[in-house]
Amino acid sequence: DGGITQSPKYLFRKEGQNVTLSCEQNLNHDAMYWYRQDPGQGLRLIYYSQIVNDFQKGDIAEGYSVSREKKESFPLTVTSAQKNPTAFYLCASSMRQGGWEQYFGPGTRLTVT
Amino acid sequence: KNQVEQSPQSLIILEGKNCTLQCNYTVSPFSNLRWYKQDTGRGPVSLTIMTFSENTKSNGRYTATLDADTKQSSLHITASQLSDSASYICVVSGDSGGSTLGRLYFGRGTQLTVWP
């Protein structure tokens, strides 16, 4: 069953703690992305990666870090430096064929108190 | 400034009725426009994708139109069902020359509620 998986679906953390969100895809897509979604806002790009061992900052990268050690995996770490980490986080992947159309995972809702 | 504006912000219709959602954009250069459906608490799912040369594209009860001259798109939903209740997001891709992924610009979405 192909697709993109994100885990966990819900995550709770105390302020000051780092937390890592998982994103895995078995679509053999080259590119992967992380977005943040807040109520009433459009999706905002955090980081993206076009190939293994390479990634680029998006519009709101401050307080976040990523790695791309494997083609299938693109974990996102929300650090304690992120001022407002509570949000819905979406991972996506795409490939050149098909015009880089993005396929989204089910999302992780992070709540930091 | 590259922007994507959607209207209305929210919409309530009765089951079985039709509706049309609007998307205006200022993204230039333009590569393609996509409509996504996002159920509450879930990831967006693609409905249609249209390039510059396409005027209309259908996916079941969903029909999208594109006027690249006026930079407007619409999503028409026919014979609405309760399961159509969701947020509908317009996404415009900026042209990167095709060699690398294009920059995506997201609208804030239209929240559609279908009542029985």
PDB file of C-alpha atoms in Angstrom:
ATOM      1  CA  ASP A   1       0.000   0.000   0.000  1.00  0.00           C
ATOM      2  CA  GLY A   2       1.857   3.068  -1.263  1.00  0.00           C
ATOM      3  CA  GLY A   3       1.723   6.472   0.283  1.00  0.00           C
ATOM      4  CA  ILE A   4       3.065   8.882   2.839  1.00  0.00           C
ATOM      5  CA  THR A   5       2.881   8.159   6.533  1.00  0.00           C
ATOM      6  CA  GLN A   6       3.343  10.552   9.418  1.00  0.00           C
ATOM      7  CA  SER A   7       3.592   9.599  13.033  1.00  0.00           C
ATOM      8  CA  PRO A   8       2.330  10.137  15.550  1.00  0.00           C
ATOM      9  CA  LYS A   9      -1.056  11.667  14.682  1.00  0.00           C
ATOM     10  CA  TYR A  10      -1.131  13.621  17.957  1.00  0.00           C
ATOM     11  CA  LEU A  11       1.891  14.762  19.951  1.00  0.00           C
ATOM     12  CA  PHE A  12       2.057  16.603  23.248  1.00  0.00           C
ATOM     13  CA  ARG A  13       5.205  18.187  24.633  1.00  0.00           C
ATOM     14  CA  LYS A  14       6.241  20.523  27.391  1.00  0.00           C
ATOM     15  CA  GLU A  15       7.706  23.877  26.474  1.00  0.00           C
ATOM     16  CA  GLY A  16      11.491  23.769  26.184  1.00  0.00           C
ATOM     17  CA  GLN A  17      11.661  20.222  24.823  1.00  0.00           C
ATOM     18  CA  ASN A  18      12.730  19.284  21.327  1.00  0.00           C
ATOM     19  CA  VAL A  19      10.417  16.943  19.442  1.00  0.00           C
ATOM     20  CA  THR A  20      10.851  15.005  16.189  1.00  0.00           C
ATOM     21  CA  LEU A  21       8.029  14.339  13.746  1.00  0.00           C
ATOM     22  CA  SER A  22       8.330  11.361  11.440  1.00  0.00           C
ATOM     23  CA  CYS A  23       7.586  11.315   7.693  1.00  0.00           C
ATOM     24  CA  GLU A  24       8.075   8.252   5.493  1.00  0.00           C
ATOM     25  CA  GLN A  25       7.112   7.657   1.849  1.00  0.00           C
ATOM     26  CA  ASN A  26       7.271   4.579  -0.355  1.00  0.00           C
ATOM     27  CA  LEU A  27       6.317   6.358  -3.574  1.00  0.00           C
ATOM     28  CA  ASN A  28       9.936   6.603  -4.728  1.00  0.00           C
ATOM     29  CA  HIS A  29       9.537  10.383  -4.874  1.00  0.00           C
ATOM     30  CA  ASP A  30      12.664  12.490  -5.040  1.00  0.00           C
ATOM     31  CA  ALA A  31      11.380  15.602  -3.291  1.00  0.00           C
ATOM     32  CA  MET A  32       9.935  15.916   0.200  1.00  0.00           C
ATOM     33  CA  TYR A  33       8.504  18.878   2.065  1.00  0.00           C
ATOM     34  CA  TRP A  34       7.367  20.014   5.486  1.00  0.00           C
ATOM     35  CA  TYR A  35       4.537  22.500   5.936  1.00  0.00           C
ATOM     36  CA  ARG A  36       2.917  24.107   8.921  1.00  0.00           C
ATOM     37  CA  GLN A  37      -0.816  24.868   8.983  1.00  0.00           C
ATOM     38  CA  ASP A  38      -2.433  27.245  11.462  1.00  0.00           C
ATOM     39  CA  PRO A  39      -6.182  27.937  11.711  1.00  0.00           C
ATOM     40  CA  GLY A  40      -7.374  30.275   8.964  1.00  0.00           C
ATOM     41  CA  GLN A  41      -3.944  30.348   7.336  1.00  0.00           C
ATOM     42  CA  GLY A  42      -2.574  28.848   4.156  1.00  0.00           C
ATOM     43  CA  LEU A  43       0.111  26.200   4.342  1.00  0.00           C
ATOM     44  CA  ARG A  44       3.567  27.613   4.986  1.00  0.00           C
ATOM     45  CA  LEU A  45       6.744  25.885   3.836  1.00  0.00           C
ATOM     46  CA  ILE A  46       9.258  25.016   6.551  1.00  0.00           C
ATOM     47  CA  TYR A  47      11.890  22.960   4.727  1.00  0.00           C
ATOM     48  CA  TYR A  48      12.162  20.955   1.528  1.00  0.00           C
ATOM     49  CA  SER A  49      14.573  18.440   0.068  1.00  0.00           C
ATOM     50  CA  GLN A  50      15.024  17.527  -3.579  1.00  0.00           C
ATOM     51  CA  ILE A  51      17.624  14.791  -3.121  1.00  0.00           C
ATOM     52  CA  VAL A  52      19.184  12.746  -0.355  1.00  0.00           C
ATOM     53  CA  ASN A  53      21.632  14.606   1.909  1.00  0.00           C
ATOM     54  CA  ASP A  54      20.432  17.980   0.648  1.00  0.00           C
ATOM     55  CA  PHE A  55      17.686  20.275   1.933  1.00  0.00           C
ATOM     56  CA  GLN A  56      16.694  23.918   1.707  1.00  0.00           C
ATOM     57  CA  LYS A  57      15.020  26.366   4.064  1.00  0.00           C
ATOM     58  CA  GLY A  58      11.486  27.409   3.301  1.00  0.00           C
ATOM     59  CA  ASP A  59       9.708  30.548   4.430  1.00  0.00           C
ATOM     60  CA  ILE A  60       9.564  29.759   8.162  1.00  0.00           C
ATOM     61  CA  ALA A  61      12.599  27.562   8.923  1.00  0.00           C
ATOM     62  CA  GLU A  62      13.626  29.287  12.157  1.00  0.00           C
ATOM     63  CA  GLY A  63      13.334  26.948  15.134  1.00  0.00           C
ATOM     64  CA  TYR A  64      13.142  23.824  12.961  1.00  0.00           C
ATOM     65  CA  SER A  65      15.697  21.335  11.650  1.00  0.00           C
ATOM     66  CA  VAL A  66      15.535  18.427   9.202  1.00  0.00           C
ATOM     67  CA  SER A  67      17.644  15.611   7.814  1.00  0.00           C
ATOM     68  CA  ARG A  68      17.448  13.554   4.606  1.00  0.00           C
ATOM     69  CA  GLU A  69      19.680  10.540   5.095  1.00  0.00           C
ATOM     70  CA  LYS A  70      17.389   8.226   3.127  1.00  0.00           C
ATOM     71  CA  LYS A  71      15.172   8.891   0.119  1.00  0.00           C
ATOM     72  CA  GLU A  72      12.157   7.528   1.974  1.00  0.00           C
ATOM     73  CA  SER A  73      12.486   9.547   5.159  1.00  0.00           C
ATOM     74  CA  PHE A  74      12.425  13.257   6.027  1.00  0.00           C
ATOM     75  CA  PRO A  75      12.076  13.800   9.795  1.00  0.00           C
ATOM     76  CA  LEU A  76      11.369  17.262  11.199  1.00  0.00           C
ATOM     77  CA  THR A  77      12.653  18.384  14.595  1.00  0.00           C
ATOM     78  CA  VAL A  78      10.820  21.200  16.324  1.00  0.00           C
ATOM     79  CA  THR A  79      13.354  22.774  18.653  1.00  0.00           C
ATOM     80  CA  SER A  80      12.837  24.782  21.802  1.00  0.00           C
ATOM     81  CA  ALA A  81      13.810  27.847  19.764  1.00  0.00           C
ATOM     82  CA  GLN A  82      10.510  27.734  17.875  1.00  0.00           C
ATOM     83  CA  LYS A  83       8.379  30.374  19.597  1.00  0.00           C
ATOM     84  CA  ASN A  84       4.927  29.082  18.636  1.00  0.00           C
ATOM     85  CA  PRO A  85       5.277  25.359  17.896  1.00  0.00           C
ATOM     86  CA  THR A  86       1.655  24.345  18.445  1.00  0.00           C
ATOM     87  CA  ALA A  87       0.275  23.645  14.961  1.00  0.00           C
ATOM     88  CA  PHE A  88      -0.736  21.014  12.429  1.00  0.00           C
ATOM     89  CA  TYR A  89       2.304  19.742  10.518  1.00  0.00           C
ATOM     90  CA  LEU A  90       2.015  18.260   7.051  1.00  0.00           C
ATOM     91  CA  CYS A  91       4.624  16.317   5.117  1.00  0.00           C
ATOM     92  CA  ALA A  92       4.450  15.974   1.333  1.00  0.00           C
ATOM     93  CA  SER A  93       6.417  14.383  -1.468  1.00  0.00           C
ATOM     94  CA  SER A  94       6.598  14.814  -5.235  1.00  0.00           C
ATOM     95  CA  MET A  95       8.466  13.796  -8.338  1.00  0.00           C
ATOM     96  CA  ARG A  96       9.478  15.445 -11.600  1.00  0.00           C
ATOM     97  CA  GLN A  97       7.087  13.333 -13.662  1.00  0.00           C
ATOM     98  CA  GLY A  98       3.665  14.790 -13.144  1.00  0.00           C
ATOM     99  CA  GLY A  99       4.909  18.326 -12.752  1.00  0.00           C
ATOM    100  CA  TRP A 100       6.050  17.941  -9.160  1.00  0.00           C
ATOM    101  CA  GLU A 101       2.462  17.452  -7.957  1.00  0.00           C
ATOM    102  CA  GLN A 102       2.597  17.081  -4.190  1.00  0.00           C
ATOM    103  CA  TYR A 103       1.044  14.208  -2.275  1.00  0.00           C
ATOM    104  CA  PHE A 104       0.379  14.912   1.372  1.00  0.00           C
ATOM    105  CA  GLY A 105       0.584  12.757   4.464  1.00  0.00           C
ATOM    106  CA  PRO A 106      -2.188  12.634   7.085  1.00  0.00           C
ATOM    107  CA  GLY A 107      -0.528  15.221   9.311  1.00  0.00           C
ATOM    108  CA  THR A 108       0.674  15.446  12.920  1.00  0.00           C
ATOM    109  CA  ARG A 109      -0.985  17.780  15.380  1.00  0.00           C
ATOM    110  CA  LEU A 110       1.609  19.055  17.850  1.00  0.00           C
ATOM    111  CA  THR A 111       0.542  20.698  21.090  1.00  0.00           C
ATOM    112  CA  VAL A 112       3.147  22.336  23.281  1.00  0.00           C
ATOM    113  CA  THR A 113       2.157  23.554  26.739  1.00  0.00           C
TER     114      THR A 113
ATOM    115  CA  LYS B   1       3.827  40.113  -4.614  1.00  0.00           C
ATOM    116  CA  ASN B   2       2.782  36.566  -5.452  1.00  0.00           C
ATOM    117  CA  GLN B   3      -0.535  35.827  -3.797  1.00  0.00           C
ATOM    118  CA  VAL B   4      -3.497  33.458  -3.963  1.00  0.00           C
ATOM    119  CA  GLU B   5      -6.852  34.737  -2.746  1.00  0.00           C
ATOM    120  CA  GLN B   6      -9.881  32.495  -2.269  1.00  0.00           C
ATOM    121  CA  SER B   7     -13.516  33.389  -1.803  1.00  0.00           C
ATOM    122  CA  PRO B   8     -15.745  32.978  -0.028  1.00  0.00           C
ATOM    123  CA  GLN B   9     -13.920  32.199   3.212  1.00  0.00           C
ATOM    124  CA  SER B  10     -16.768  29.900   4.219  1.00  0.00           C
ATOM    125  CA  LEU B  11     -19.922  28.591   2.603  1.00  0.00           C
ATOM    126  CA  ILE B  12     -22.942  26.632   3.790  1.00  0.00           C
ATOM    127  CA  ILE B  13     -25.194  24.846   1.307  1.00  0.00           C
ATOM    128  CA  LEU B  14     -27.916  22.220   1.447  1.00  0.00           C
ATOM    129  CA  GLU B  15     -27.288  18.686   0.282  1.00  0.00           C
ATOM    130  CA  GLY B  16     -27.966  18.260  -3.423  1.00  0.00           C
ATOM    131  CA  LYS B  17     -27.276  21.894  -4.298  1.00  0.00           C
ATOM    132  CA  ASN B  18     -24.459  23.145  -6.513  1.00  0.00           C
ATOM    133  CA  CYS B  19     -21.791  25.654  -5.514  1.00  0.00           C
ATOM    134  CA  THR B  20     -18.825  27.487  -6.980  1.00  0.00           C
ATOM    135  CA  LEU B  21     -15.623  28.446  -5.197  1.00  0.00           C
ATOM    136  CA  GLN B  22     -13.317  31.164  -6.501  1.00  0.00           C
ATOM    137  CA  CYS B  23      -9.559  31.568  -6.659  1.00  0.00           C
ATOM    138  CA  ASN B  24      -7.701  34.662  -7.888  1.00  0.00           C
ATOM    139  CA  TYR B  25      -3.934  34.712  -8.112  1.00  0.00           C
ATOM    140  CA  THR B  26      -1.124  37.108  -8.919  1.00  0.00           C
ATOM    141  CA  VAL B  27       1.618  34.492  -9.264  1.00  0.00           C
ATOM    142  CA  SER B  28       3.921  35.120 -12.199  1.00  0.00           C
ATOM    143  CA  PRO B  29       5.340  33.326 -14.031  1.00  0.00           C
ATOM    144  CA  PHE B  30       2.704  30.633 -13.792  1.00  0.00           C
ATOM    145  CA  SER B  31       3.172  26.888 -14.145  1.00  0.00           C
ATOM    146  CA  ASN B  32      -0.022  25.200 -12.971  1.00  0.00           C
ATOM    147  CA  LEU B  33      -2.966  25.522 -10.620  1.00  0.00           C
ATOM    148  CA  ARG B  34      -4.256  22.796  -8.343  1.00  0.00           C
ATOM    149  CA  TRP B  35      -7.333  22.364  -6.223  1.00  0.00           C
ATOM    150  CA  TYR B  36      -7.053  20.243  -3.074  1.00  0.00           C
ATOM    151  CA  LYS B  37      -9.735  18.976  -0.704  1.00  0.00           C
ATOM    152  CA  GLN B  38      -8.791  18.814   2.967  1.00  0.00           C
ATOM    153  CA  ASP B  39     -11.005  17.069   5.490  1.00  0.00           C
ATOM    154  CA  THR B  40     -10.689  18.301   9.071  1.00  0.00           C
ATOM    155  CA  GLY B  41      -7.547  16.931  10.703  1.00  0.00           C
ATOM    156  CA  ARG B  42      -6.357  15.223   7.511  1.00  0.00           C
ATOM    157  CA  GLY B  43      -3.868  15.962   4.764  1.00  0.00           C
ATOM    158  CA  PRO B  44      -4.991  17.656   1.526  1.00  0.00           C
ATOM    159  CA  VAL B  45      -5.970  15.418  -1.384  1.00  0.00           C
ATOM    160  CA  SER B  46      -5.584  16.570  -4.987  1.00  0.00           C
ATOM    161  CA  LEU B  47      -8.779  17.108  -6.993  1.00  0.00           C
ATOM    162  CA  THR B  48      -7.486  18.657 -10.210  1.00  0.00           C
ATOM    163  CA  ILE B  49      -4.340  20.137 -11.699  1.00  0.00           C
ATOM    164  CA  MET B  50      -4.406  22.475 -14.713  1.00  0.00           C
ATOM    165  CA  THR B  51      -1.630  23.963 -16.792  1.00  0.00           C
ATOM    166  CA  PHE B  52      -1.633  27.255 -18.666  1.00  0.00           C
ATOM    167  CA  SER B  53      -3.258  25.795 -21.772  1.00  0.00           C
ATOM    168  CA  GLU B  54      -6.144  24.046 -20.015  1.00  0.00           C
ATOM    169  CA  ASN B  55      -9.465  25.832 -19.514  1.00  0.00           C
ATOM    170  CA  THR B  56     -11.443  23.183 -17.703  1.00  0.00           C
ATOM    171  CA  LYS B  57     -10.922  19.838 -16.017  1.00  0.00           C
ATOM    172  CA  SER B  58     -13.387  17.540 -14.324  1.00  0.00           C
ATOM    173  CA  ASN B  59     -13.072  14.936 -11.611  1.00  0.00           C
ATOM    174  CA  GLY B  60     -16.461  13.364 -11.003  1.00  0.00           C
ATOM    175  CA  ARG B  61     -18.757  16.013  -9.529  1.00  0.00           C
ATOM    176  CA  TYR B  62     -15.885  18.498  -9.340  1.00  0.00           C
ATOM    177  CA  THR B  63     -15.170  20.776 -12.312  1.00  0.00           C
ATOM    178  CA  ALA B  64     -12.354  23.304 -12.267  1.00  0.00           C
ATOM    179  CA  THR B  65     -11.966  26.164 -14.712  1.00  0.00           C
ATOM    180  CA  LEU B  66      -8.962  28.342 -15.405  1.00  0.00           C
ATOM    181  CA  ASP B  67      -8.677  31.712 -17.127  1.00  0.00           C
ATOM    182  CA  ALA B  68      -4.944  32.374 -17.335  1.00  0.00           C
ATOM    183  CA  ASP B  69      -5.527  35.807 -18.854  1.00  0.00           C
ATOM    184  CA  THR B  70      -7.506  37.125 -15.903  1.00  0.00           C
ATOM    185  CA  LYS B  71      -5.680  34.832 -13.452  1.00  0.00           C
ATOM    186  CA  GLN B  72      -8.860  33.362 -12.080  1.00  0.00           C
ATOM    187  CA  SER B  73      -9.970  29.825 -11.355  1.00  0.00           C
ATOM    188  CA  SER B  74     -13.170  28.335 -10.042  1.00  0.00           C
ATOM    189  CA  LEU B  75     -14.160  24.985  -8.606  1.00  0.00           C
ATOM    190  CA  HIS B  76     -17.749  23.945  -9.253  1.00  0.00           C
ATOM    191  CA  ILE B  77     -19.288  21.193  -7.161  1.00  0.00           C
ATOM    192  CA  THR B  78     -22.411  19.567  -8.553  1.00  0.00           C
ATOM    193  CA  ALA B  79     -25.122  17.830  -6.531  1.00  0.00           C
ATOM    194  CA  SER B  80     -23.305  18.299  -3.232  1.00  0.00           C
ATOM    195  CA  GLN B  81     -23.090  15.496  -0.695  1.00  0.00           C
ATOM    196  CA  LEU B  82     -22.493  15.555   3.041  1.00  0.00           C
ATOM    197  CA  SER B  83     -19.014  14.158   2.402  1.00  0.00           C
ATOM    198  CA  ASP B  84     -18.137  17.280   0.422  1.00  0.00           C
ATOM    199  CA  SER B  85     -17.896  19.176   3.716  1.00  0.00           C
ATOM    200  CA  ALA B  86     -14.225  20.140   3.849  1.00  0.00           C
ATOM    201  CA  SER B  87     -11.766  22.925   3.165  1.00  0.00           C
ATOM    202  CA  TYR B  88     -10.943  23.466  -0.510  1.00  0.00           C
ATOM    203  CA  ILE B  89      -7.498  24.871  -1.153  1.00  0.00           C
ATOM    204  CA  CYS B  90      -6.261  26.560  -4.325  1.00  0.00           C
ATOM    205  CA  VAL B  91      -2.530  26.158  -4.953  1.00  0.00           C
ATOM    206  CA  VAL B  92      -0.583  27.918  -7.693  1.00  0.00           C
ATOM    207  CA  SER B  93       2.830  26.785  -8.866  1.00  0.00           C
ATOM    208  CA  GLY B  94       5.334  29.349 -10.057  1.00  0.00           C
ATOM    209  CA  ASP B  95       7.296  28.415 -13.137  1.00  0.00           C
ATOM    210  CA  SER B  96      10.866  27.399 -12.410  1.00  0.00           C
ATOM    211  CA  GLY B  97      11.738  26.453 -15.963  1.00  0.00           C
ATOM    212  CA  GLY B  98      10.884  22.811 -15.357  1.00  0.00           C
ATOM    213  CA  SER B  99      14.320  21.732 -14.180  1.00  0.00           C
ATOM    214  CA  THR B 100      13.587  22.078 -10.485  1.00  0.00           C
ATOM    215  CA  LEU B 101      10.468  22.076  -8.406  1.00  0.00           C
ATOM    216  CA  GLY B 102       8.377  25.187  -8.707  1.00  0.00           C
ATOM    217  CA  ARG B 103       7.516  27.386  -5.802  1.00  0.00           C
ATOM    218  CA  LEU B 104       3.979  26.739  -4.495  1.00  0.00           C
ATOM    219  CA  TYR B 105       1.625  29.472  -3.311  1.00  0.00           C
ATOM    220  CA  PHE B 106      -1.287  28.377  -1.127  1.00  0.00           C
ATOM    221  CA  GLY B 107      -4.635  30.046  -0.663  1.00  0.00           C
ATOM    222  CA  ARG B 108      -6.218  30.042   2.789  1.00  0.00           C
ATOM    223  CA  GLY B 109      -9.006  27.764   1.633  1.00  0.00           C
ATOM    224  CA  THR B 110     -12.794  27.914   1.491  1.00  0.00           C
ATOM    225  CA  GLN B 111     -14.527  26.019   4.272  1.00  0.00           C
ATOM    226  CA  LEU B 112     -17.568  24.294   2.762  1.00  0.00           C
ATOM    227  CA  THR B 113     -20.299  22.859   4.957  1.00  0.00           C
ATOM    228  CA  VAL B 114     -23.056  20.750   3.432  1.00  0.00           C
ATOM    229  CA  TRP B 115     -26.209  20.422   5.535  1.00  0.00           C
ATOM    230  CA  PRO B 116     -28.743  17.622   5.159  1.00  0.00           C
TER     231      PRO B 116
END
